[in-house]
Short mmCIF file of C-alpha atoms and ligand atoms in Angstrom, two decimals:
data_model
loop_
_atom_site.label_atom_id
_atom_site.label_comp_id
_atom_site.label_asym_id
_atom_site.label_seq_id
_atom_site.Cartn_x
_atom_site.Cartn_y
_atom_site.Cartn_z
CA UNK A 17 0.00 0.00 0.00
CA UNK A 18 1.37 3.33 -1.24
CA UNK A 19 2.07 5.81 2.17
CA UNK A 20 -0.75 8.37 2.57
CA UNK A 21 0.11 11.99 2.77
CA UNK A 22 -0.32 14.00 5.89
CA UNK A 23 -1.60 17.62 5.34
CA UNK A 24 -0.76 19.79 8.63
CA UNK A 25 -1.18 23.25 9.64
CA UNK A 26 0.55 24.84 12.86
CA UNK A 27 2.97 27.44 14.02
CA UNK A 28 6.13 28.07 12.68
CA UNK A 29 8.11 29.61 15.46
CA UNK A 30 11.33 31.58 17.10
CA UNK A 31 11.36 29.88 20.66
CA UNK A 32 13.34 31.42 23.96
CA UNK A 33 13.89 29.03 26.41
CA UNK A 34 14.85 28.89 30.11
CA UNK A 35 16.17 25.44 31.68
CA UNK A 36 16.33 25.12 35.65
CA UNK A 37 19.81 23.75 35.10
CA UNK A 38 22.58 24.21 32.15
CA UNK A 39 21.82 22.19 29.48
CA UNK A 40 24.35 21.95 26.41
CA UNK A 41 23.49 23.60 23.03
CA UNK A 42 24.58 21.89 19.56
CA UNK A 43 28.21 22.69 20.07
CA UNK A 44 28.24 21.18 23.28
CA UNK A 45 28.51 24.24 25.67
CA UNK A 46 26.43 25.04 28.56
CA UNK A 47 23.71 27.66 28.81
CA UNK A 48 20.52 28.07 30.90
CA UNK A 49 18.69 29.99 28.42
CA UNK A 50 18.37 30.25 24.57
CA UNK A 51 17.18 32.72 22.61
CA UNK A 52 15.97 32.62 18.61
CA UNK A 53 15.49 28.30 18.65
CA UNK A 54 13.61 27.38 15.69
CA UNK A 55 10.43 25.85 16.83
CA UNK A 56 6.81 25.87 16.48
CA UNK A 57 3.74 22.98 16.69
CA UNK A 58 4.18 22.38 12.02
CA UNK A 59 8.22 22.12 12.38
CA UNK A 60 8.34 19.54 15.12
CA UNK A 61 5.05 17.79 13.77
CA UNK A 62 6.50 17.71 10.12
CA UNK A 63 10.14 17.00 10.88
CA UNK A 64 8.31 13.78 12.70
CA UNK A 65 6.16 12.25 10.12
CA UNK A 66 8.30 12.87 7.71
CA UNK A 67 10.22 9.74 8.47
CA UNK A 68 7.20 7.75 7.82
CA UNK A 69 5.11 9.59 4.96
CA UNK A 70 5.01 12.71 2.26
CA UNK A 71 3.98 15.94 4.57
CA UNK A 72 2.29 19.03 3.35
CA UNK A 73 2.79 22.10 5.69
CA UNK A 74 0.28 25.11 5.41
CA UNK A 75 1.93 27.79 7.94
CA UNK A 76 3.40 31.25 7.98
CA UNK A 77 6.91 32.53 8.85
CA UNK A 78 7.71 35.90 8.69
CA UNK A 79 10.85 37.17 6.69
CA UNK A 80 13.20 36.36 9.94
CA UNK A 81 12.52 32.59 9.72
CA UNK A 82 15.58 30.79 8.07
CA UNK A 83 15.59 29.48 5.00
CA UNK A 84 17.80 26.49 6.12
CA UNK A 85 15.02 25.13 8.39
CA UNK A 86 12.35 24.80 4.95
CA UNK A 87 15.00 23.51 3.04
CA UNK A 88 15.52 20.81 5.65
CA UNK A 89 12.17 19.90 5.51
CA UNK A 90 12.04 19.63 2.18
CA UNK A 91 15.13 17.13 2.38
CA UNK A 92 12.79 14.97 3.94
CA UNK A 93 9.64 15.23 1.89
CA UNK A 94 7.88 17.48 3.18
CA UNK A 95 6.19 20.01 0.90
CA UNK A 96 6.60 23.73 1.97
CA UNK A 97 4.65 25.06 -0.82
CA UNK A 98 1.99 25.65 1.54
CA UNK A 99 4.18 28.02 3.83
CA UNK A 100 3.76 31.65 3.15
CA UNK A 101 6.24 34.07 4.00
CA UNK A 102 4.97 37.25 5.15
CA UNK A 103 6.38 40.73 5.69
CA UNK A 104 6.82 40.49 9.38
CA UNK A 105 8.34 38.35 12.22
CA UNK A 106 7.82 35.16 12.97
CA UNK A 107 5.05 33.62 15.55
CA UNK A 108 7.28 33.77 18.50
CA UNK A 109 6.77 31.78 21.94
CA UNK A 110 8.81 32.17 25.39
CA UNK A 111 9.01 29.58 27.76
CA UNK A 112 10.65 28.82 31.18
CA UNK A 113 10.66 25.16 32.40
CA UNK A 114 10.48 23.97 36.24
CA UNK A 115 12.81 21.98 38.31
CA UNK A 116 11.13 18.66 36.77
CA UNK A 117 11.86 19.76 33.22
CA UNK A 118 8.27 18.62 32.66
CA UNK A 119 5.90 21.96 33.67
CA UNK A 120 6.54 24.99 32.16
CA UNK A 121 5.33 28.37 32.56
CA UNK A 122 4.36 30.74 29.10
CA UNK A 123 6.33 34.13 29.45
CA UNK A 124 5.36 35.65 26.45
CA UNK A 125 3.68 34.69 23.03
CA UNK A 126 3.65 37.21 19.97
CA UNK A 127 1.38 35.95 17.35
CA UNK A 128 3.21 38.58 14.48
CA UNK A 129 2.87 37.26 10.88
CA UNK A 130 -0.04 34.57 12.67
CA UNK A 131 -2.06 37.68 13.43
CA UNK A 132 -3.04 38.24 9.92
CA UNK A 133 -2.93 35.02 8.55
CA UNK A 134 -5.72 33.05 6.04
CA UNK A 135 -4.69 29.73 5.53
CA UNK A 136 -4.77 28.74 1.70
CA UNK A 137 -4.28 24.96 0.80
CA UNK A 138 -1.41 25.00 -1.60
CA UNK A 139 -3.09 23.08 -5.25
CA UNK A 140 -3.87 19.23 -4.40
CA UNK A 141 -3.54 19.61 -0.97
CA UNK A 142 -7.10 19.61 -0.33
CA UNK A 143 -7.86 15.74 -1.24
CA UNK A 144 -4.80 14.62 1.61
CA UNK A 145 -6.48 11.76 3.47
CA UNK A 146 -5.09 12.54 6.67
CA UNK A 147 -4.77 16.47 8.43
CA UNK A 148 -3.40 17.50 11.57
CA UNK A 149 -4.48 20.22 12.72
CA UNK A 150 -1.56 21.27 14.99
CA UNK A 151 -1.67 23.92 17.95
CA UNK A 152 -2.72 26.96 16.20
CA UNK A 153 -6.06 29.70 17.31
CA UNK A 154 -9.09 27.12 16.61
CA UNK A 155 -10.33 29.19 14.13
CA UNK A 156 -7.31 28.90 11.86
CA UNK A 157 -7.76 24.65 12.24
CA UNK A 158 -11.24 25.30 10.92
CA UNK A 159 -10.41 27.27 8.28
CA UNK A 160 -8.03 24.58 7.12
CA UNK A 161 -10.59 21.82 7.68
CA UNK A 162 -13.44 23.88 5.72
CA UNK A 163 -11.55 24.03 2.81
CA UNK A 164 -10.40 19.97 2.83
CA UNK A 165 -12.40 17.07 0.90
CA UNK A 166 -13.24 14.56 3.06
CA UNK A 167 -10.13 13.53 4.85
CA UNK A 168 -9.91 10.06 5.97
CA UNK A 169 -9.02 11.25 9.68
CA UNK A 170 -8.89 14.31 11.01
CA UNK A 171 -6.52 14.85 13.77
CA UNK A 172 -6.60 17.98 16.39
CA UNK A 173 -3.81 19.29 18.80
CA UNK A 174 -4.59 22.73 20.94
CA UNK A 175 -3.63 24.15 24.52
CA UNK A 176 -4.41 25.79 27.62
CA UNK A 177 -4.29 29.09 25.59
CA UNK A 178 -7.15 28.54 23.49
CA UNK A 179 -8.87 26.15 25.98
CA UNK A 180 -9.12 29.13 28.10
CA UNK A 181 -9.19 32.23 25.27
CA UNK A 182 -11.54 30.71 22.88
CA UNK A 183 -13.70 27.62 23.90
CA UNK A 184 -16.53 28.19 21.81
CA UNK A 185 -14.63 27.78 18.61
CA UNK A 186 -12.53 25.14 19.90
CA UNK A 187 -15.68 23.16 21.09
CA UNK A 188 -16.79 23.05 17.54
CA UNK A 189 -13.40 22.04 16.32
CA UNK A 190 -14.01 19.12 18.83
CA UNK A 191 -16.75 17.98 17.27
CA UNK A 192 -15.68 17.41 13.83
CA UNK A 193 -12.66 15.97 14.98
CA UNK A 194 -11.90 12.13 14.65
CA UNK A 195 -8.99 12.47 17.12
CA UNK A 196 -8.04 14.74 19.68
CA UNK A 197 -4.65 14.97 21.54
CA UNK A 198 -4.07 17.03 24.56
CA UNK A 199 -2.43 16.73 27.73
CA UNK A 200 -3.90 16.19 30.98
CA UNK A 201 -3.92 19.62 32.33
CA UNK A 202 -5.52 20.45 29.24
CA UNK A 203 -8.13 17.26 29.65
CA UNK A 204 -9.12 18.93 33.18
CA UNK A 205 -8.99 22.35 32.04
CA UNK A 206 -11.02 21.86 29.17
CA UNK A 207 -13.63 19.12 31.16
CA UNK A 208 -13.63 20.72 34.30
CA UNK A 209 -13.28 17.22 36.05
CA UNK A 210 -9.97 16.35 37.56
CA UNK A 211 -10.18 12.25 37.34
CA UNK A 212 -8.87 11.03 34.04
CA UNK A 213 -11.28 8.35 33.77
CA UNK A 214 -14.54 10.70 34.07
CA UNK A 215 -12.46 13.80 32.28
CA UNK A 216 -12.34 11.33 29.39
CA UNK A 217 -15.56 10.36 28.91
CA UNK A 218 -16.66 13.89 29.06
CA UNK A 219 -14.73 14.60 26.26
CA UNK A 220 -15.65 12.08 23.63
CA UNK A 221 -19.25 13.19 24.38
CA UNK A 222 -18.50 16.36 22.90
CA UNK A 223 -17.52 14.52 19.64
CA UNK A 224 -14.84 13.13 18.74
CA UNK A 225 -14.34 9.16 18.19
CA UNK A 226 -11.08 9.23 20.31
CA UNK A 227 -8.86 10.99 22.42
CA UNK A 228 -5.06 10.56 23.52
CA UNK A 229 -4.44 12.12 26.80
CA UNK A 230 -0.69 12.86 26.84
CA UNK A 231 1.31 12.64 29.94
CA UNK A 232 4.47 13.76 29.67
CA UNK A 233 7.24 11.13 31.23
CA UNK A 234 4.72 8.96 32.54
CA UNK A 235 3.38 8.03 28.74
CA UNK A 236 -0.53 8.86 26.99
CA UNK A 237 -3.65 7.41 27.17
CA UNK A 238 -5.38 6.66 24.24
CA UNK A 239 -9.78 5.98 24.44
CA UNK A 240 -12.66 4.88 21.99
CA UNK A 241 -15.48 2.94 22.52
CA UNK A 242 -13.42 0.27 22.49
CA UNK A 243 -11.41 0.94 25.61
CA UNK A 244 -8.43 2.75 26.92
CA UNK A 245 -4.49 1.70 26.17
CA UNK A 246 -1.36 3.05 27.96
CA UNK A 247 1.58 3.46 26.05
CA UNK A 248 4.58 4.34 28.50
CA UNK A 249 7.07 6.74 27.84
CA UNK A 250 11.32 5.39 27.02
CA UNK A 251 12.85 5.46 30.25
CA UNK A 252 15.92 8.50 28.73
CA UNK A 253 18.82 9.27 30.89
CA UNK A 254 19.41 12.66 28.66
CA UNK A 255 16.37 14.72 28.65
CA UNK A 256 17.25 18.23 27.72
CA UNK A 257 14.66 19.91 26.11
CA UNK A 258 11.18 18.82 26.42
CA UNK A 259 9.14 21.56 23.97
CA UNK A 260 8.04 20.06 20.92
CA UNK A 261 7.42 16.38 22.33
CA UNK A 262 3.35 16.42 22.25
CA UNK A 263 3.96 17.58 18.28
CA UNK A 264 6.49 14.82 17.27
CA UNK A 265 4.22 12.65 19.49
CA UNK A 266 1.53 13.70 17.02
CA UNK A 267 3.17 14.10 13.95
CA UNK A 268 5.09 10.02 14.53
CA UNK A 269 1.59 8.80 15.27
CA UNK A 270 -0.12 10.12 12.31
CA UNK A 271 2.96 8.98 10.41
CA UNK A 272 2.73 6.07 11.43
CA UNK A 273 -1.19 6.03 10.43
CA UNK A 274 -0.59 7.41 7.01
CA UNK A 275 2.01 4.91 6.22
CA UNK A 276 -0.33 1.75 7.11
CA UNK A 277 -3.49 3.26 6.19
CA UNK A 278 -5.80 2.24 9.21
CA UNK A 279 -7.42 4.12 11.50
CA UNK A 280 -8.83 1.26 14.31
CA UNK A 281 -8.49 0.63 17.79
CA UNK A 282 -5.01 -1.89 16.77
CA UNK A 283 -3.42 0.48 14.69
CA UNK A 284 -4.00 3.64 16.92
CA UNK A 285 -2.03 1.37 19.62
CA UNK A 286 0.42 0.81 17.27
CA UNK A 287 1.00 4.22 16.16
CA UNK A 288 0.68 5.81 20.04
CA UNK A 289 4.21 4.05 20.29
CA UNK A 290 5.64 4.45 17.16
CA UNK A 291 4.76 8.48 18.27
CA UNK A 292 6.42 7.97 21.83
CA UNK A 293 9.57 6.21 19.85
CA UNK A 294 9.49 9.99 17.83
CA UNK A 295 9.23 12.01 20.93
CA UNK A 296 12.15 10.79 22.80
CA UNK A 297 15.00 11.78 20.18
CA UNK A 298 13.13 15.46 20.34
CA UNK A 299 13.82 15.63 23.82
CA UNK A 300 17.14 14.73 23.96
CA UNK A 301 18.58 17.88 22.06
CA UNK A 302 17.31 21.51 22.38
CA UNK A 303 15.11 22.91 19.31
CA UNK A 304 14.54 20.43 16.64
CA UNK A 305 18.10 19.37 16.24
CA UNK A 306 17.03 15.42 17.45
CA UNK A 307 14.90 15.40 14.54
CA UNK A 308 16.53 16.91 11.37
CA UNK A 309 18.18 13.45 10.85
CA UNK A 310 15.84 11.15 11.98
CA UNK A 311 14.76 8.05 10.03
CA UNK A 312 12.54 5.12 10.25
CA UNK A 313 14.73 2.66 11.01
CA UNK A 314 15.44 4.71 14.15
CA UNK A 315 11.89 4.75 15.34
CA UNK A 316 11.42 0.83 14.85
CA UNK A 317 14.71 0.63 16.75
CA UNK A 318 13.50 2.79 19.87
CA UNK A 319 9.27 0.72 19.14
CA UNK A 320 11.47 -2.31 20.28
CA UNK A 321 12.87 -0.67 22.92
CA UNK A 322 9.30 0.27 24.06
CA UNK A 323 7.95 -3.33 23.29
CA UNK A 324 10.42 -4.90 26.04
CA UNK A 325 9.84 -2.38 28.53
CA UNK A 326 5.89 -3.52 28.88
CA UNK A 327 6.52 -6.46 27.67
CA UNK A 328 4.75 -8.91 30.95
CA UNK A 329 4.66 -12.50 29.16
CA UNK A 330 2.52 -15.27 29.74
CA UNK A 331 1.93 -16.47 33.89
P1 AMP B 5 4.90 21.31 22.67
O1 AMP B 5 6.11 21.33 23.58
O2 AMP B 5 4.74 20.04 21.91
O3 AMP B 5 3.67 21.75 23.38
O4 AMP B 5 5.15 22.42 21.52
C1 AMP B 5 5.90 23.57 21.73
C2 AMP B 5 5.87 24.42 20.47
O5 AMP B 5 4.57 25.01 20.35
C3 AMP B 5 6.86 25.56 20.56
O6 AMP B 5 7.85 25.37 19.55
C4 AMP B 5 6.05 26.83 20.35
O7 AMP B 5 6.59 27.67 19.36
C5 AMP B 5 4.68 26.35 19.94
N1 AMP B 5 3.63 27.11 20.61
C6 AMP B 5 3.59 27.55 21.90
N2 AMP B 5 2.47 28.25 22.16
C7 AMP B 5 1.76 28.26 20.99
C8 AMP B 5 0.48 28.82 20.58
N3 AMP B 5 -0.28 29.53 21.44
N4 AMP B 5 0.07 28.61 19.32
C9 AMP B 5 0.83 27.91 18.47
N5 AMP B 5 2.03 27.36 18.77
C10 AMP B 5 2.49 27.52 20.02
#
């Protein structure tokens, strides 16, 4: 079976960060903060999937983004036509982690070029079977969805930003969405019900056919009518920059999807580890440097990995 292409829409982004401890950049030295990392939900997301499948990004950037970083992604297959450069900056995000270099506090987020921006599907991307519709304002994800023909499986990501700022958009996002992953502050924030169990079930009463309920180090949850399935996360002795796990989570389990081309209760275990296996090598570098080079054959490796970790045998 030929792979099926992913559309995706999300941010394109500058990143600052702040660690709680030094934490070693690309050439090795060590810094607590970094300014000006390329970042953003449709970079991680693509960089991700593109090991698996063809990727079509619709985004913005402004005229600060680097050219290096779309010619990268186009290295891997993924199509950039769909990313407009404006005249402006960049989306840019600010972030300072805790001591557990798992929570994480938003200083500052400066939509710039996102302010503005109408998401046109680039020609042909339209009939893509799958779409992720990465962390972007609610509105923009259904703007992107409007103009699609009957994906296969439709795929949503958001936050506590637009949980909070916009709910009434986002809760009709929900409901035309096959799949919705969010983390489990976001599950309680956006259920109002602290237990996981009951926070879940809330949810896929609003609409969707199944949820993943991300939780950092300790793994996700995935749930359909079928049941629920834990995936843990690897067990990594160099974590050093957690931001842009949840979107290589996302974009390794669509990837995953895409390439085998179903969408049921087996194959959405399958893929939840397959986007675990993606997530650890973008933790273990800051920015997106974990994932520039990464291939399939280093996903299966790290799926194995996860497969003797849980793996209980018979009593
Ligand atoms: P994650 O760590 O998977 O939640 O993703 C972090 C990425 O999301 C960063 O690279 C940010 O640039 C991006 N990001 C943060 N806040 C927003 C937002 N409000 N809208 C879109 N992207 C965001």
């Amino acid at each position: 079976m030929d792979p099926k292409p992913i559309l995706m829409v999300g941010s394109m982004a500058f990143d600052d960060l702040e660690f709680p401890v030094p934490t070693p950049d690309a050439g090795g030295a060590l810094k607590t903060s970094f300014e000006d990392v390329v970042g953003g939900s449709a970079t991680y997301a693509s960089l991700a999937a593109s090991a698996f499948v063809p990727v079509r990004v619709v985004a913005v950037v402004g005229h600060d983004f680097p050219e290096g970083t779309l010619e990268t992604m186009r290295a891997r297959g993924v199509d950039t036509a769909g990313v407009e450069r404006a005249d402006g900056l960049t989306f840019r995000w600010k972030g300072r982690y805790h001591a557990d270099l798992v929570n994480r506090d938003t200083l500052d987020t400066q939509l710039n070029v996102f302010a503005n921006f109408k998401p046109k599907l680039a020609p042909g991307y339209g009939t893509s079977p799958l779409v992720l519709l990465g962390n972007i304002h609610p509105a923009l994800q259904l703007e992107v969805l409007d103009q699609m023909q009957k994906p296969e499986l439709v795929v949503a990501d958001t936050m506590n930003f637009w949980i909070s700022g916009e709910p009434e958009i986002l809760g009709r996002l929900i409901a035309r969405t096959d799949l919705l992953i969010i983390n489990d502050e976001e599950a309680r924030l956006l259920s109002g019900i602290h237990n996981l169990a009951k926070a879940a079930k809330d949810i896929l009463a609003r609409g969707p056919k199944c949820l993943i309920i991300k939780r950092g180090e300790h793994g996700s949850l995935f749930f359909d009518s079928e049941g629920v399935f834990a995936a843990p996360a690897l067990l990594l002795e160099h974590v050093v920059d957690p931001t842009g796990a949840g979107d290589s989570f996302a974009g390794g389990l669509l990837g995953y999807l895409g390439r085998h081309g179903r969408y049921d209760h087996g194959a959405m275990r399958r893929a939840m580890v397959h986007g675990t296996a993606a997530a650890s090598f973008c933790v273990e570098s800051v920015g997106t440097l974990g994932l520039r080079g990464l291939s399939h054959s280093h996903i299966t490796e790290r799926v194995e990995r996860i497969r003797r970790l849980t793996h209980v045998g018979d009593t």
